[in-house]
Coordinates of C-alpha atoms (C1' of nucleotides) in Angstrom, one line a residue:
Chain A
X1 CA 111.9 28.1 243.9
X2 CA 114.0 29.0 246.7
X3 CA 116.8 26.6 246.8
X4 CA 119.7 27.1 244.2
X5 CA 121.4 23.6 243.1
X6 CA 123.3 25.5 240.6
X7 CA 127.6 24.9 240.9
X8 CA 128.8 23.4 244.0
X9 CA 125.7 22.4 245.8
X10 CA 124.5 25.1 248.9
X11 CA 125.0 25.4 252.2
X12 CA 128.2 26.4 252.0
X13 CA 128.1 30.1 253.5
X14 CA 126.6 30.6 257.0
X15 CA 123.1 29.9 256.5
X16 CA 120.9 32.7 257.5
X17 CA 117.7 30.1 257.0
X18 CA 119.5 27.2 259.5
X19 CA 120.4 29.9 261.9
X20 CA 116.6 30.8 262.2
X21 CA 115.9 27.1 262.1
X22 CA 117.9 26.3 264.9
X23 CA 116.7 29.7 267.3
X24 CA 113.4 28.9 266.4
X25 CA 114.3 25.3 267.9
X26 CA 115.7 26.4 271.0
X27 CA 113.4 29.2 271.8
X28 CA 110.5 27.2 270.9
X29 CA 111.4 24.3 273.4
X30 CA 112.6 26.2 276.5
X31 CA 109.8 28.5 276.3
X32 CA 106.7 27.3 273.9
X33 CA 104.9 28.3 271.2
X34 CA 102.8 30.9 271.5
X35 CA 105.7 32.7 274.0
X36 CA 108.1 33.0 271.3
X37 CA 107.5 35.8 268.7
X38 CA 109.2 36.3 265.2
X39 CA 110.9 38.9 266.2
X40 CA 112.3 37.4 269.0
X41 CA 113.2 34.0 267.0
X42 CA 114.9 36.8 264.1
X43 CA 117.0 38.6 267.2
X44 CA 118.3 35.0 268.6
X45 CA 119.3 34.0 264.8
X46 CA 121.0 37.6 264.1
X47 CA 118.3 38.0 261.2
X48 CA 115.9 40.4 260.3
X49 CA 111.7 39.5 261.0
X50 CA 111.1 39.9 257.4
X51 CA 113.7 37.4 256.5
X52 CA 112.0 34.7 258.6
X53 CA 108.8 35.9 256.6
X54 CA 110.9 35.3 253.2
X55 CA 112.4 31.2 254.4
X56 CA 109.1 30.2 256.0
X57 CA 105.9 32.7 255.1
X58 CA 104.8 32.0 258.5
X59 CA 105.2 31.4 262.1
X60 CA 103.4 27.8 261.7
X61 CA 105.3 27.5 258.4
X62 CA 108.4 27.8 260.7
X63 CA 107.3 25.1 262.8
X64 CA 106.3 22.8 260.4
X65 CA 109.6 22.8 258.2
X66 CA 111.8 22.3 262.1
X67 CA 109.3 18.9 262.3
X68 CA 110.4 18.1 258.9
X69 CA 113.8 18.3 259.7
X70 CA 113.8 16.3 262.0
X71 CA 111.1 13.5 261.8
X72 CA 112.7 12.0 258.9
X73 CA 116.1 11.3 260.3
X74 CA 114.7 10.5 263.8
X75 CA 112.6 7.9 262.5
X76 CA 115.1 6.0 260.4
X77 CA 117.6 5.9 263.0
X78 CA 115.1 4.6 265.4
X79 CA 113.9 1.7 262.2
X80 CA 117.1 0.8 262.3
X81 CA 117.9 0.3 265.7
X82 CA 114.5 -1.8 266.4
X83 CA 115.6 -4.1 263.5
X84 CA 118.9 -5.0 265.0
X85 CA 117.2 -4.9 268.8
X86 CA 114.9 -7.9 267.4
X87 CA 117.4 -10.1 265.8
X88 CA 118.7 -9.9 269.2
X89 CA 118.4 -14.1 270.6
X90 CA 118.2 -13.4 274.8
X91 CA 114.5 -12.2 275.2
X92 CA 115.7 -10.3 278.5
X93 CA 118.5 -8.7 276.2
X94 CA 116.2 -8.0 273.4
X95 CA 113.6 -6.4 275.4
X96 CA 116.0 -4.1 276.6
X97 CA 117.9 -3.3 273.3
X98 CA 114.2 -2.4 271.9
X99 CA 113.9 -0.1 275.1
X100 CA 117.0 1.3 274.0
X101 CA 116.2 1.6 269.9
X102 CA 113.5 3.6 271.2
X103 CA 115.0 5.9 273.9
X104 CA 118.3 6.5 272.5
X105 CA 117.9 8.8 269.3
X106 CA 115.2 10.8 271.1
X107 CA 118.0 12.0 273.4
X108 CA 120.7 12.0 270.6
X109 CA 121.4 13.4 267.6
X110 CA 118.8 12.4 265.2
X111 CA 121.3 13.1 262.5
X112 CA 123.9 15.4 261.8
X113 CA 122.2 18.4 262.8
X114 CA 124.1 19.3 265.5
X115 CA 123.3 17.6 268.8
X116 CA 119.9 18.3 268.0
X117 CA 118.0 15.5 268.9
X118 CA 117.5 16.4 272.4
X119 CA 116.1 19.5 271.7
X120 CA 113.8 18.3 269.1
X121 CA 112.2 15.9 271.4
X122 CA 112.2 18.0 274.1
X123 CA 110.5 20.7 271.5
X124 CA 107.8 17.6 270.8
X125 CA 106.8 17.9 274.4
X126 CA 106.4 21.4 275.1
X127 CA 104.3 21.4 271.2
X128 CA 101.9 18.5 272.8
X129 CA 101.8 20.0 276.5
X130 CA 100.6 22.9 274.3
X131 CA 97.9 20.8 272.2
X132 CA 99.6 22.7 269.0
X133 CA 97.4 22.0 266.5
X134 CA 100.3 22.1 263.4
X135 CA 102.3 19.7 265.7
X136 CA 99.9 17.3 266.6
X137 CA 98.6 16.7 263.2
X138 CA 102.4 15.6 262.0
X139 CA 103.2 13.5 265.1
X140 CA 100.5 11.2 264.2
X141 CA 101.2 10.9 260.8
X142 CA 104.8 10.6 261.1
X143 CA 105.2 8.8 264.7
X144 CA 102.2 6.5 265.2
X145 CA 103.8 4.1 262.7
X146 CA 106.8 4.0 264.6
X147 CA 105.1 3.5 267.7
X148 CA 103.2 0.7 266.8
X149 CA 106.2 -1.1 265.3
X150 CA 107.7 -0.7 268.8
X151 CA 104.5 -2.0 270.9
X152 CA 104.6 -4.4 268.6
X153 CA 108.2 -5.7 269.3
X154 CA 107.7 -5.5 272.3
X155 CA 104.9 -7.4 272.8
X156 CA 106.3 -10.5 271.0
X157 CA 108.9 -10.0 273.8
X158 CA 106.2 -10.3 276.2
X159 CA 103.5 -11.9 275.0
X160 CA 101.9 -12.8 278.3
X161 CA 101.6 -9.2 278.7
X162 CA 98.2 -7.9 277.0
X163 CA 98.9 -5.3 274.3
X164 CA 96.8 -2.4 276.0
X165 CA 99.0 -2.6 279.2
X166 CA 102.3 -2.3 276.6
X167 CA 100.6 0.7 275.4
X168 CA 99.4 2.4 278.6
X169 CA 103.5 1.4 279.6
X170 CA 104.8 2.6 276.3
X171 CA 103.1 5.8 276.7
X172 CA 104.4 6.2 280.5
X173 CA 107.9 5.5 278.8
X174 CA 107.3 8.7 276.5
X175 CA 106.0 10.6 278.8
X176 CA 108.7 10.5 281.4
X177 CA 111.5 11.3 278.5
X178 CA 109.9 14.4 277.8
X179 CA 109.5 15.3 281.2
X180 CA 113.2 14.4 281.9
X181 CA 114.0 16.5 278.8
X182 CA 111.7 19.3 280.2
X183 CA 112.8 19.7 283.4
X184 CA 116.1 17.7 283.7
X185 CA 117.1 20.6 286.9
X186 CA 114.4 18.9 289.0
X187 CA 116.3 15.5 289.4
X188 CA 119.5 17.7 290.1
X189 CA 117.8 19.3 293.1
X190 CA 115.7 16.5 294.4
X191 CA 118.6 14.2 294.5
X192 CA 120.6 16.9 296.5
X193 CA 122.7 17.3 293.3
X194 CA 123.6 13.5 293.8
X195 CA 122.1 13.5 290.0
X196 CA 122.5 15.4 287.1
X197 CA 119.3 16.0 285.1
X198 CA 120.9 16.7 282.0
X199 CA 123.3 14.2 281.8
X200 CA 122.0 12.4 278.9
X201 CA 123.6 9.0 278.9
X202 CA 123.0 8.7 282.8
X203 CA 119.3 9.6 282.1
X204 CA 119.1 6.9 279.0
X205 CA 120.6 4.4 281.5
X206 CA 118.1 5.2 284.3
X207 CA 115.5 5.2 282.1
X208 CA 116.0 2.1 280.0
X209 CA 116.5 0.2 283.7
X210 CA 113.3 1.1 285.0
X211 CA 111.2 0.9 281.8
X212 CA 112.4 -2.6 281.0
X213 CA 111.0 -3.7 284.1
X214 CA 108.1 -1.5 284.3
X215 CA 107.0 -3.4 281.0
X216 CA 108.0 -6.4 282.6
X217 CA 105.3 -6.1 285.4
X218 CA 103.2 -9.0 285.4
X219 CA 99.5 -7.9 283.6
X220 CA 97.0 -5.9 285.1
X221 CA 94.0 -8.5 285.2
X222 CA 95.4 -11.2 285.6
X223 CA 97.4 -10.1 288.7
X224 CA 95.3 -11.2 291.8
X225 CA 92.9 -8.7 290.7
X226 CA 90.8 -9.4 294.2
X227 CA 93.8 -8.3 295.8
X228 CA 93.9 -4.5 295.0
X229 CA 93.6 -1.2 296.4
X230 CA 95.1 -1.9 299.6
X231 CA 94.9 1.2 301.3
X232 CA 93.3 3.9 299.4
X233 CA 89.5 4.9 297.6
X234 CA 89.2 6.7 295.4
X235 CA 87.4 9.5 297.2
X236 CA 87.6 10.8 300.4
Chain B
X1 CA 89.2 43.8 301.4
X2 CA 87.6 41.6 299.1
X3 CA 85.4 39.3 300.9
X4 CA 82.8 39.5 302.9
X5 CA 82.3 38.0 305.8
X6 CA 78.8 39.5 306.6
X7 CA 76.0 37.7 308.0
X8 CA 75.9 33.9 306.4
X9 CA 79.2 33.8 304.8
X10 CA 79.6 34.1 301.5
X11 CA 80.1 31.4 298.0
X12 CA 76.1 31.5 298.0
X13 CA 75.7 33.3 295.0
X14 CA 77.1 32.1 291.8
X15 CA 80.2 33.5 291.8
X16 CA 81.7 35.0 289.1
X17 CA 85.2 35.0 291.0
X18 CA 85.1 31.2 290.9
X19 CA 83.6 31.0 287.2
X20 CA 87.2 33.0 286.2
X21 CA 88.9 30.7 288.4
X22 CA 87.3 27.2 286.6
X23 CA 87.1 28.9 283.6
X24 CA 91.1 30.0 283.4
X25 CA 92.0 26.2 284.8
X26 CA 90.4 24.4 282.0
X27 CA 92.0 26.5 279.3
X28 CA 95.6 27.2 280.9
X29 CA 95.3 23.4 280.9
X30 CA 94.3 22.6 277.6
X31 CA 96.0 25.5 275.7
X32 CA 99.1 26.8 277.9
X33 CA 99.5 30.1 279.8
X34 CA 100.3 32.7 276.4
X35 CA 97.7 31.1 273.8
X36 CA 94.9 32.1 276.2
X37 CA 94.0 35.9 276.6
X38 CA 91.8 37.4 279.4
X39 CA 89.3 38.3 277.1
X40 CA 88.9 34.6 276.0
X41 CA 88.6 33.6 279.6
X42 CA 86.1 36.4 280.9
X43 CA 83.9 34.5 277.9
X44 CA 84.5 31.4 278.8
X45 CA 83.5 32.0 282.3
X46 CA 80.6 34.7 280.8
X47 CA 82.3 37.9 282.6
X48 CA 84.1 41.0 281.2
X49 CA 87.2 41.3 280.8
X50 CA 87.6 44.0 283.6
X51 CA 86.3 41.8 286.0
X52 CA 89.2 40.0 286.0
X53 CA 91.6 42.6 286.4
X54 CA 89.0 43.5 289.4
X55 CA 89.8 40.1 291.2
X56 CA 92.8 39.1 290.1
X57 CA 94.6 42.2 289.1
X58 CA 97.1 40.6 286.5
X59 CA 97.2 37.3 284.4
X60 CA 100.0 36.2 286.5
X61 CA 97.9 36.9 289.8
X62 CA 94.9 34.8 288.4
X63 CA 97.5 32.0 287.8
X64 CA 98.9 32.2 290.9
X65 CA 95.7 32.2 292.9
X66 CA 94.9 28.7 290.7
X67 CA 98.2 27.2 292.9
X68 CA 97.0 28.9 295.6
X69 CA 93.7 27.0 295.7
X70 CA 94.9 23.4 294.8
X71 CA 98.7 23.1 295.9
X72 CA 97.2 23.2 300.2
X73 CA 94.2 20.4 299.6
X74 CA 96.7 18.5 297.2
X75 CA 99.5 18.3 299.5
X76 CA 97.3 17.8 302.2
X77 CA 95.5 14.8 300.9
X78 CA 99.1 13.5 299.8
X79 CA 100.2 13.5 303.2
X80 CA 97.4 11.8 305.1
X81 CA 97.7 8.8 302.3
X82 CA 101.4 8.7 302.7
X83 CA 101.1 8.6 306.4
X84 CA 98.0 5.9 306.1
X85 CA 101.0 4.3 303.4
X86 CA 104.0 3.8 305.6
X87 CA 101.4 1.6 307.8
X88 CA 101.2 -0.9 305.9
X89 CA 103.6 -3.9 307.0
X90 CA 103.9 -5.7 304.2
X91 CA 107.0 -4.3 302.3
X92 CA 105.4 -4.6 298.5
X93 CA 102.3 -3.9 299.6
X94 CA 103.8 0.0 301.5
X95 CA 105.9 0.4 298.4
X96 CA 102.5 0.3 295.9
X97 CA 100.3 2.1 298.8
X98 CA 102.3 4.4 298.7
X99 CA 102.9 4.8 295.1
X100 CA 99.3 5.1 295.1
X101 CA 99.4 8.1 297.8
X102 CA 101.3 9.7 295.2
X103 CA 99.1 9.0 292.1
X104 CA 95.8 8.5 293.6
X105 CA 95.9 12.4 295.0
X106 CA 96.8 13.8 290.9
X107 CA 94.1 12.2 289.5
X108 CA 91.1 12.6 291.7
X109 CA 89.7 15.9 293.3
X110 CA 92.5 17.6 295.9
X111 CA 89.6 18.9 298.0
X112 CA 85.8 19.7 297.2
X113 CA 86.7 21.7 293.9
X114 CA 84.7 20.3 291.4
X115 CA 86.5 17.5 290.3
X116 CA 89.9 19.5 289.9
X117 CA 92.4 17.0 290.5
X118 CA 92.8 16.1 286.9
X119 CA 92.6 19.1 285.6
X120 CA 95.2 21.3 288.1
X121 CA 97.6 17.9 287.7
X122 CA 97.2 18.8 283.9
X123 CA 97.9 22.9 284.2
X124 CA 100.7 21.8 286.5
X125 CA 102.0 19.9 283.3
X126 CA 101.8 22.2 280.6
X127 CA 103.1 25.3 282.8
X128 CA 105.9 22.7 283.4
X129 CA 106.8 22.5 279.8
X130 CA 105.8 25.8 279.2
X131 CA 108.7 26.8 281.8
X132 CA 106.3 29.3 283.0
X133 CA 107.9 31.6 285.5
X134 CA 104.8 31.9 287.9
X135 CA 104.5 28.3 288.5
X136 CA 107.8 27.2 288.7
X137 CA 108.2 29.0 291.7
X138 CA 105.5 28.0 293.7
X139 CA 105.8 24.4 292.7
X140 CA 109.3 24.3 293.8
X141 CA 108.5 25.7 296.9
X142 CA 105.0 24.4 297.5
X143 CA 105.5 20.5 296.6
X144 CA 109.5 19.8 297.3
X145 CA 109.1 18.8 300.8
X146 CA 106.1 16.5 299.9
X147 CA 108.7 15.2 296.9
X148 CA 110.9 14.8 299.6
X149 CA 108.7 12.9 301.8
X150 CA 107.6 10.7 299.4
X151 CA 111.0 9.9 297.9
X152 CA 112.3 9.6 301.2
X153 CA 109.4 6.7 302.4
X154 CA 109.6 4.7 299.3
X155 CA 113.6 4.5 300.1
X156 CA 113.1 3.0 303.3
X157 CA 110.8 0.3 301.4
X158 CA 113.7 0.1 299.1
X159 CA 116.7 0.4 300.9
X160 CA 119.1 -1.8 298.7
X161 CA 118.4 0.8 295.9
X162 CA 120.2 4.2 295.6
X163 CA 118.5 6.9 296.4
X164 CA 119.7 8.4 293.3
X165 CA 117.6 5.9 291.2
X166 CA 114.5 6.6 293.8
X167 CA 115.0 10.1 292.7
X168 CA 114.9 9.2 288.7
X169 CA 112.5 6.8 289.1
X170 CA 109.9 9.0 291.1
X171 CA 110.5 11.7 288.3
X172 CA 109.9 9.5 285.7
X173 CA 106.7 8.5 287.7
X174 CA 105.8 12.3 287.6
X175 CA 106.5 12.3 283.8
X176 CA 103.8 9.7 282.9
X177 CA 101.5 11.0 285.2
X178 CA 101.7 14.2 283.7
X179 CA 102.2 12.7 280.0
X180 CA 98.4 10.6 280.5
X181 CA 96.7 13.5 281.6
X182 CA 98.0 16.0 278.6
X183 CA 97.7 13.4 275.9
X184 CA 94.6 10.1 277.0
X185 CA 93.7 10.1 273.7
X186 CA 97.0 8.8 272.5
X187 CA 96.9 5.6 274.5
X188 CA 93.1 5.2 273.0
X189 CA 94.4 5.5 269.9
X190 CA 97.5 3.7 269.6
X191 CA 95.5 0.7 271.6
X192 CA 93.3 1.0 268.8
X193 CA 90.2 1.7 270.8
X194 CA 90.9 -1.4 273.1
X195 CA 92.4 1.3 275.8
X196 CA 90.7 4.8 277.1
X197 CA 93.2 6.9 277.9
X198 CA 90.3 9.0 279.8
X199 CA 89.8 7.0 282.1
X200 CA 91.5 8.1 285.4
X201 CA 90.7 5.1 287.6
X202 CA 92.5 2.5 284.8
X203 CA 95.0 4.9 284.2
X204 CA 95.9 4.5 287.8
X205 CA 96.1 0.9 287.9
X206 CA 98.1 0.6 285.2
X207 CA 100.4 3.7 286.3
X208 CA 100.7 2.1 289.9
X209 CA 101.4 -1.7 288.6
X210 CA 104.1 -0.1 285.9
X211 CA 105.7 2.4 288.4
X212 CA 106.3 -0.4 291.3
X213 CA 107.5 -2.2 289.1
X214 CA 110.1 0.1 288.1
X215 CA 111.1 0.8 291.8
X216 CA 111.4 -2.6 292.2
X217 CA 114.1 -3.2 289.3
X218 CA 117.3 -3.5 290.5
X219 CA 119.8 -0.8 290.9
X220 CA 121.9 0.9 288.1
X221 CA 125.4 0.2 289.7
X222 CA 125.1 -3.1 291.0
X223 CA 122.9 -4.7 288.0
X224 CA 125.9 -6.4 286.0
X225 CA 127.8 -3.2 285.2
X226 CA 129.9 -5.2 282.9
X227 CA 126.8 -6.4 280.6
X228 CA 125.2 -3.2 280.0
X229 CA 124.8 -1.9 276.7
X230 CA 124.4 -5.0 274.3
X231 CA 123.5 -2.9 271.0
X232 CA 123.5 0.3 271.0
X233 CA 126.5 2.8 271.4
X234 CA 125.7 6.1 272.0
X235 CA 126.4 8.1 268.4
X236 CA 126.4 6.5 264.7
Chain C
dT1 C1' 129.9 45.6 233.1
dG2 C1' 125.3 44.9 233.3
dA3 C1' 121.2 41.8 233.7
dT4 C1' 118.8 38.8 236.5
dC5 C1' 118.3 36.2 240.1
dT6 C1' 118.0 35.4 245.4
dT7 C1' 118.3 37.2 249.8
dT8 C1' 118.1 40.8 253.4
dT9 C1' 116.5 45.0 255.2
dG10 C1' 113.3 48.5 256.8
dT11 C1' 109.0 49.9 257.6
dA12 C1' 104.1 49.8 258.0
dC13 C1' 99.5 47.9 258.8
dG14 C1' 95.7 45.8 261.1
dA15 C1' 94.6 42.8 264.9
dT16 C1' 94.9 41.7 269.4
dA17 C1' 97.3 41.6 273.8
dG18 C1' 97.3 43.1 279.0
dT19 C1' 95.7 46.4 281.8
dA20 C1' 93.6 50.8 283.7
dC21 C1' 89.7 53.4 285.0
dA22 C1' 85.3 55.8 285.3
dA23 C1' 80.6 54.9 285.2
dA24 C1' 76.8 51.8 286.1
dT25 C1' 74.8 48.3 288.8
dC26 C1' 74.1 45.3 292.6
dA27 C1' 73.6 43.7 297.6
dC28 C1' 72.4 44.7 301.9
dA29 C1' 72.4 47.0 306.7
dT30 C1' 70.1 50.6 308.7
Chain D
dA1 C1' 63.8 53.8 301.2
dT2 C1' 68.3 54.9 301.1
dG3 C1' 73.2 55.2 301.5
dT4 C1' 77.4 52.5 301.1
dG5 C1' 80.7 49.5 299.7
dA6 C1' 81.5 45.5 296.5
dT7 C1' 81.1 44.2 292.0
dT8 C1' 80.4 44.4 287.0
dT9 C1' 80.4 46.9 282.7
dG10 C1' 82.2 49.5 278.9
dT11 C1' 85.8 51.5 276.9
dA12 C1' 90.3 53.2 275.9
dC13 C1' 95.3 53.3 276.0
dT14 C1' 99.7 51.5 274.8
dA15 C1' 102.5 47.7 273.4
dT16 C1' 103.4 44.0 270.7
dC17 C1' 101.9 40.5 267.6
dG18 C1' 102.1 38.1 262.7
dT19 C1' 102.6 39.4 258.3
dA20 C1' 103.1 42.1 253.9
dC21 C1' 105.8 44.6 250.7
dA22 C1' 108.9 47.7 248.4
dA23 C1' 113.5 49.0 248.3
dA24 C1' 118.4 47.8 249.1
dA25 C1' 122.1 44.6 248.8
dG26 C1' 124.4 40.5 247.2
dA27 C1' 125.4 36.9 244.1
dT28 C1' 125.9 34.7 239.4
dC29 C1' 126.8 34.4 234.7
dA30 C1' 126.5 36.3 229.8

DNA sequence: TGATCTTTTGTACGATAGTACAAATCACAT
DNA sequence: ATGTGATTTGTACTATCGTACAAAAGATCA
């Protein structure tokens, strides 16, 4: 009803409805959800409120169709990459290239929306810091498959390892991309700008390095479990 | 102007200024700063809505005193553990005491505040993401030097590493530990019940086994610079 | 050109936001 | 008991929110 596949395709003219797409995107990730108003999101895009009203009914609506956009694409791309990671022979090498299949298009592009993948993800983390109900419900229907496919890999890369401590270390891998995506001037200034934060590639190297061997700590239980808490209670 | 010091102190009484306080913590937390108005608050904490303007004056000033009340004990507590830490003689053993300095203080109660830790550790994280204004300036200026001190003492147990990667790795530390507080009942789920992502003391453990681990890899530079990137390349 | 779409604009409406403030109430020293 | 300062209540003001909707403008093809 509201696209037109009539001559030449679309999306030929400047776009008014990927212009709102793409301030929506940008506001709603520096600054959250609830922050941002339509108005606001109609000024970034050089559009008028009621025309973000017209493309997407409503604010949610909004949301919902930048998820869309992007979870498809995102997804693939990350299918793909696990596939080749686990053809790869060296189980040192593959670990790492699974790592990789994982980190990489949640920094980059997930397709040729422009050099937007950074922003979605970093969108995804503000949405769940924000326990948004329209996100959450499309992150587990669209990512959980993904993620298990991954703990999965990598657990047959380390199959000493007990699958709930991949998970708990998958999940500490997620959380600190987002945070490096959220807050990439905090690495610039505690490293006495030694670092840059948003540096993407130096972050993906950084990160891949120490979550490789993060998941290649040896197991919680079985690691001289008599052995811990060296120092600390847990109260004081 | 405010309190009063009459006769046998004060906090005797149940105190509406503290049922606004707890009250405004556990939904900043679990909904960010802008989807939660004062009047939703006063409710929560079974006050009117004026009452808070009485104490706190604005919604920013009701944030701030939050900080106010945790970001001293926090430190605090971080401090004495990271002293008690950089006892310990054995290197791996300092390196995971004090990993656990760092953690240990997040998860658990920063003082005698009911049980807070958790909860401030998780406002802390959403006002992160949220980039709200308030926070990011007292955090910057309130738990830098204890960054600092920390990244500083695990270098010494690490000198053969950059401090560079300290720096990425102790923010990616900060990123999970944020990430398991926001989300638990992702790792419960994507365990498929095995894991409960609740549970502070096993998220510790696993967070302190995963993170030492990832101090522990070796350094970005030196590790076979030639080798590096065996799948991926960094666009399609 | 004129008819028929789609898109954009402008404006308005009800709901709710943060905050201010006067009146009512409470706690307590004298 | 009573006066006094601290607290709580109730209410009101203005601003802004998301959204609706009619009119204007633009595009497309007979």
């Amino acid at each position: 009803m509201v696209r037109k596949p009539t001559s030449k395709e679309s999306a030929r003219k400047p776009n008014m409805r990927e212009a709102i797409l793409a301030a929506a995107e940008e506001l709603f990730a520096t600054n959250g959800f609830n922050a941002v108003s339509v108005r606001d999101i109609a000024q970034a895009a050089g559009a008028n409120p009621g025309s973000v009203t017209y493309h997407f009914k409503t604010k949610d609506g909004l949301l919902l169709e930048i998820y869309r956009r992007h979870c498809g694409p995102m997804n693939l791309r990350r299918s793909e990459l696990l596939a080749a990671a686990k053809r790869v022979r060296d189980l040192q090498d593959r670990l790492e290239a699974i790592v990789r299949a994982y980190v990489v298009p949640a920094f980059t592009s997930g397709s040729d929306l422009a050099g937007g993948g950074a922003r979605f993800t970093r969108l995804r983390a503000v949405m769940s810091a924000e326990g948004n109900e329209v996100a959450r419900k499309i992150i587990a229907q669209t990512f959980d498959d993904t993620s298990h496919a991954f703990i999965d890999a990598i657990h047959e890369s380390l199959p000493h390892i007990p699958r709930t401590d991949i998970v708990w270390r998958s999940h500490f891998l997620l959380g600190a991309l987002y945070y490096s995506l959220v807050t990439p001037d905090r690495v610039s200034r505690l490293s006495r700008g030694e670092a840059d934060g948003s540096d993407a590639a130096g972050a993906i190297e950084q990160l891949v390095q120490a979550t490789v061997a993060a998941f290649q700590a040896p197991a919680l239980d079985q690691a001289a479990p008599a052995r811990r808490r060296p120092v600390v209670s847990s109260k004081t």
